[in-house]
Amino acid sequence: MDTHDLRLLANRIRRRDLQAVYEAGAGHIGGEMSVTDLLTALYFHTMKVDPAAPLDPNRDRLILSKGHTALALYVVLSEKGFLPKEEIATFLQHNSRLNGHPNRVKVPGVETNTGPLGHGLPVGVGMAKAAKLDGADWRTFVITGDGEMQEGSNWEAIMAAAHFGLDNLTLIIDHNRLQQGARLEDTNNLAPLPPKLAAFGWTVLEIDGHDMDQITAALSADNIASGKPTCIVAHTNKGHGISFMSDNVAWHHKVPNEAQYKQAMQELENAQ
């Protein structure tokens, strides 16, 4: 899929996500809008995954450590064929397997349960180390939020990944500058992130996380430096694509009313 088609697909995924949040009356729509382009590029351009064999031992792995944006992952998985598209309508309903955080026991394509922040990257380090021990060539990708990088467990994992030379591991930081209730800079400002990761021995790339050309280029295996894990710092906007949500901390966990829903849907449709 070329970058033009990826952009169109990401827009469709945003619209389905918006509809599902509105109908369910809950969701983390701001962060879902910021991570959609990254997830779209991973599943439809970069990763080796097969919906017909979700547990193929040679598959690439993706851990969405910012698990509160599970809905964006569910919509991507449905577009890829891991889930029936009509199942998205059950999001957060009674007995639905599409919960507010992803569950690997219930949802095919989910590699590990996430929700408590700071857990995804340590699990990803374990996966990447396992691949090295097996002599396997599959890759592990982990997406974290920038606020999530305040968790000390991430920095322990960063040290371990560099120590073990996990060049099959790629960390993608969804750097939208906002976290629950406040801006990153007003909470515990980690920016700038690239020199910190580089100081720990990682290869670091810095991109516009909404530019498909930059995203796909950064995810390429051509950027892997032997013996060094890779970090992609993706500059994004919370609520991307919707004017009144974009870069607005209030939309971390909020549901649009009818007028806002119609406006947001129209803006996304016009952006195609």
XYZ file of C-alpha atoms in Angstrom:
272
model
C 0.000 0.000 0.000
C 1.522 3.359 -1.019
C 1.488 6.415 1.225
C -1.498 7.979 -0.540
C -3.607 4.904 0.132
C -2.297 4.739 3.703
C -3.475 8.317 4.301
C -6.942 7.489 2.987
C -7.100 4.384 5.139
C -5.988 6.276 8.254
C -8.729 8.820 7.645
C -11.321 6.045 7.388
C -10.013 4.507 10.608
C -10.332 7.872 12.385
C -13.931 8.220 11.255
C -14.838 4.732 12.457
C -13.092 5.409 15.759
C -14.994 8.672 16.179
C -18.303 6.931 15.462
C -17.559 4.149 17.957
C -16.628 6.599 20.736
C -19.787 8.601 20.106
C -22.007 5.506 20.116
C -20.337 3.932 23.149
C -20.333 7.160 25.136
C -16.717 6.631 26.194
C -13.206 6.412 24.822
C -9.820 8.089 24.714
C -10.397 9.827 21.427
C -7.591 12.403 21.605
C -4.810 9.855 21.870
C -6.550 7.577 19.379
C -6.430 10.325 16.780
C -2.724 10.930 17.448
C -1.688 7.280 17.135
C -3.808 6.266 14.121
C -1.278 7.105 11.409
C 1.427 5.133 13.225
C -0.779 2.066 13.634
C -1.949 2.253 10.017
C 1.602 2.356 8.674
C 2.697 -0.513 10.908
C -0.088 -2.918 9.953
C -0.510 -2.021 6.295
C 3.058 -1.241 5.274
C 5.747 -2.498 7.634
C 4.792 -5.458 9.782
C 4.678 -9.083 8.714
C 1.370 -10.283 10.149
C -1.313 -12.641 8.862
C -4.903 -12.444 10.155
C -5.358 -16.088 9.156
C -2.472 -17.077 11.450
C -2.441 -14.571 14.324
C -0.063 -16.752 16.372
C 2.426 -17.484 13.590
C 5.748 -17.755 15.444
C 7.482 -15.787 12.680
C 5.113 -12.803 12.844
C 6.225 -9.317 13.794
C 4.904 -8.119 17.162
C 3.260 -4.813 18.077
C 2.627 -3.786 21.672
C 0.338 -0.797 22.151
C 1.664 0.170 25.567
C -0.651 3.191 25.706
C -3.468 0.693 26.038
C -6.173 3.263 26.749
C -6.198 3.957 22.988
C -7.294 0.358 22.352
C -10.164 1.395 20.102
C -7.766 2.699 17.454
C -6.014 -0.676 17.527
C -9.331 -2.550 17.281
C -10.371 -0.572 14.206
C -6.985 -1.187 12.579
C -7.214 -4.911 13.383
C -10.707 -5.029 11.874
C -9.488 -3.339 8.694
C -6.641 -5.853 8.517
C -9.011 -8.799 8.929
C -8.283 -9.924 12.488
C -11.821 -8.939 13.552
C -15.156 -8.589 11.743
C -15.657 -4.916 10.945
C -19.176 -5.008 12.366
C -17.790 -6.032 15.769
C -16.466 -2.491 16.326
C -20.086 -1.545 17.090
C -19.853 -3.653 20.269
C -17.050 -1.537 21.776
C -17.507 -1.344 25.568
C -20.876 -3.090 25.452
C -21.797 -5.812 27.966
C -19.921 -9.050 27.222
C -18.008 -7.472 24.334
C -14.420 -8.607 23.970
C -13.552 -5.087 22.844
C -12.823 -3.614 26.251
C -11.309 -0.250 27.085
C -7.854 -1.860 27.161
C -6.636 -4.633 24.839
C -6.761 -8.246 26.025
C -4.635 -10.837 24.217
C -6.752 -13.709 25.526
C -9.871 -12.341 23.850
C -8.752 -10.355 20.807
C -6.708 -11.932 17.988
C -3.778 -9.762 16.981
C -3.252 -8.335 20.473
C 0.172 -9.436 21.723
C -0.096 -8.526 25.400
C -2.555 -6.914 27.786
C -1.787 -3.252 28.367
C -3.291 -0.456 30.401
C -1.006 0.131 33.398
C 1.481 2.492 31.793
C 5.143 1.573 31.649
C 4.584 -2.150 31.134
C 4.630 -2.464 27.339
C 8.283 -1.684 26.673
C 9.622 -4.119 29.287
C 7.484 -6.855 27.704
C 8.746 -5.816 24.276
C 12.338 -6.127 25.473
C 11.560 -9.671 26.574
C 10.048 -10.488 23.190
C 12.996 -9.050 21.296
C 15.456 -10.917 23.524
C 13.513 -14.149 22.939
C 13.806 -13.664 19.176
C 17.555 -13.203 19.542
C 17.850 -16.376 21.609
C 15.891 -18.291 18.958
C 17.868 -16.830 16.067
C 14.598 -15.510 14.613
C 14.354 -12.448 12.374
C 10.938 -11.080 13.379
C 10.760 -7.541 14.760
C 9.117 -6.142 17.879
C 7.483 -2.698 17.857
C 6.269 -0.856 20.959
C 4.181 2.334 20.982
C 4.209 4.419 24.144
C 2.800 7.823 24.974
C 5.182 10.620 25.891
C 3.576 11.031 29.310
C 4.060 7.317 29.793
C 7.808 7.818 29.435
C 7.748 9.295 32.934
C 7.504 5.700 34.228
C 10.836 4.428 35.554
C 10.178 0.933 34.204
C 10.585 2.306 30.686
C 14.079 3.569 31.435
C 15.103 0.246 32.963
C 13.880 -1.399 29.762
C 15.777 1.151 27.661
C 18.989 0.306 29.504
C 18.403 -3.433 29.110
C 17.619 -3.187 25.399
C 20.859 -1.344 24.722
C 22.855 -3.732 26.908
C 21.512 -6.776 25.052
C 21.984 -5.157 21.629
C 18.333 -5.587 20.645
C 18.476 -4.192 17.120
C 15.219 -6.069 16.413
C 13.327 -3.720 18.756
C 11.736 -0.413 17.729
C 10.200 1.948 20.264
C 7.788 4.536 18.851
C 6.948 7.432 21.174
C 3.638 9.126 20.363
C 4.895 12.574 21.312
C 1.675 14.610 21.376
C 2.881 16.774 24.301
C -0.260 16.095 26.350
C -1.197 13.572 28.993
C -4.226 13.079 31.198
C -5.172 16.442 32.663
C -2.145 18.510 31.693
C 0.622 19.229 29.236
C 3.788 17.171 29.431
C 5.847 20.276 30.142
C 3.694 21.105 33.169
C 3.820 17.611 34.673
C 7.299 16.114 34.339
C 8.906 17.462 31.230
C 11.056 14.845 29.514
C 11.510 16.805 26.315
C 13.671 16.755 24.349
C 13.471 12.983 24.180
C 15.937 12.169 21.346
C 19.191 13.046 23.159
C 18.095 11.040 26.197
C 17.512 7.873 24.162
C 20.727 8.442 22.230
C 22.650 8.745 25.497
C 21.415 5.263 26.425
C 22.876 3.833 23.223
C 19.845 3.816 20.954
C 19.530 4.862 17.325
C 17.038 7.739 17.363
C 14.903 9.121 14.544
C 12.662 12.177 14.862
C 9.672 12.503 12.530
C 6.309 14.113 11.899
C 4.023 11.358 13.178
C 1.253 12.351 10.759
C 3.397 12.306 7.593
C 3.072 8.865 6.009
C 6.216 9.286 3.942
C 8.246 10.040 7.056
C 6.571 7.292 9.091
C 7.120 4.529 6.550
C 10.704 5.625 5.925
C 11.483 5.631 9.647
C 9.972 2.157 10.143
C 12.130 0.661 7.401
C 14.613 -2.010 8.424
C 17.191 0.032 6.527
C 17.471 2.285 9.586
C 18.512 -0.532 11.897
C 22.046 -0.155 13.222
C 23.596 -3.487 14.155
C 23.537 -4.037 17.890
C 21.424 -0.976 18.673
C 17.681 -0.708 19.346
C 15.790 2.008 17.478
C 13.568 4.767 18.857
C 11.270 6.836 16.653
C 10.118 10.044 18.318
C 6.920 10.815 16.413
C 5.692 14.380 16.844
C 1.898 14.195 16.765
C -1.177 16.167 17.776
C -3.730 14.901 20.244
C -7.107 14.955 18.476
C -5.397 15.207 15.086
C -7.717 15.950 12.171
C -10.464 17.531 14.268
C -10.107 21.257 14.822
C -11.601 21.620 18.292
C -9.869 18.483 19.607
C -6.408 19.100 18.192
C -3.772 19.826 20.855
C -6.533 20.167 23.461
C -5.919 18.364 26.749
C -9.651 18.240 27.496
C -10.043 15.547 24.833
C -7.874 12.942 26.528
C -11.041 11.188 27.684
C -14.175 12.936 26.475
C -17.136 12.186 24.239
C -18.415 14.621 21.612
C -22.027 15.755 21.786
C -24.195 15.462 18.685
C -23.160 18.798 17.201
C -19.482 18.145 17.880
C -19.758 14.650 16.429
C -21.280 15.959 13.204
C -18.645 18.696 12.915
C -15.789 16.280 13.582
C -17.088 13.760 11.057
C -17.500 16.477 8.436
C -13.958 17.726 8.990
C -12.525 14.229 8.619
C -14.588 13.588 5.492
C -13.408 16.859 3.981
C -9.777 15.967 4.727
C -9.782 13.020 2.321
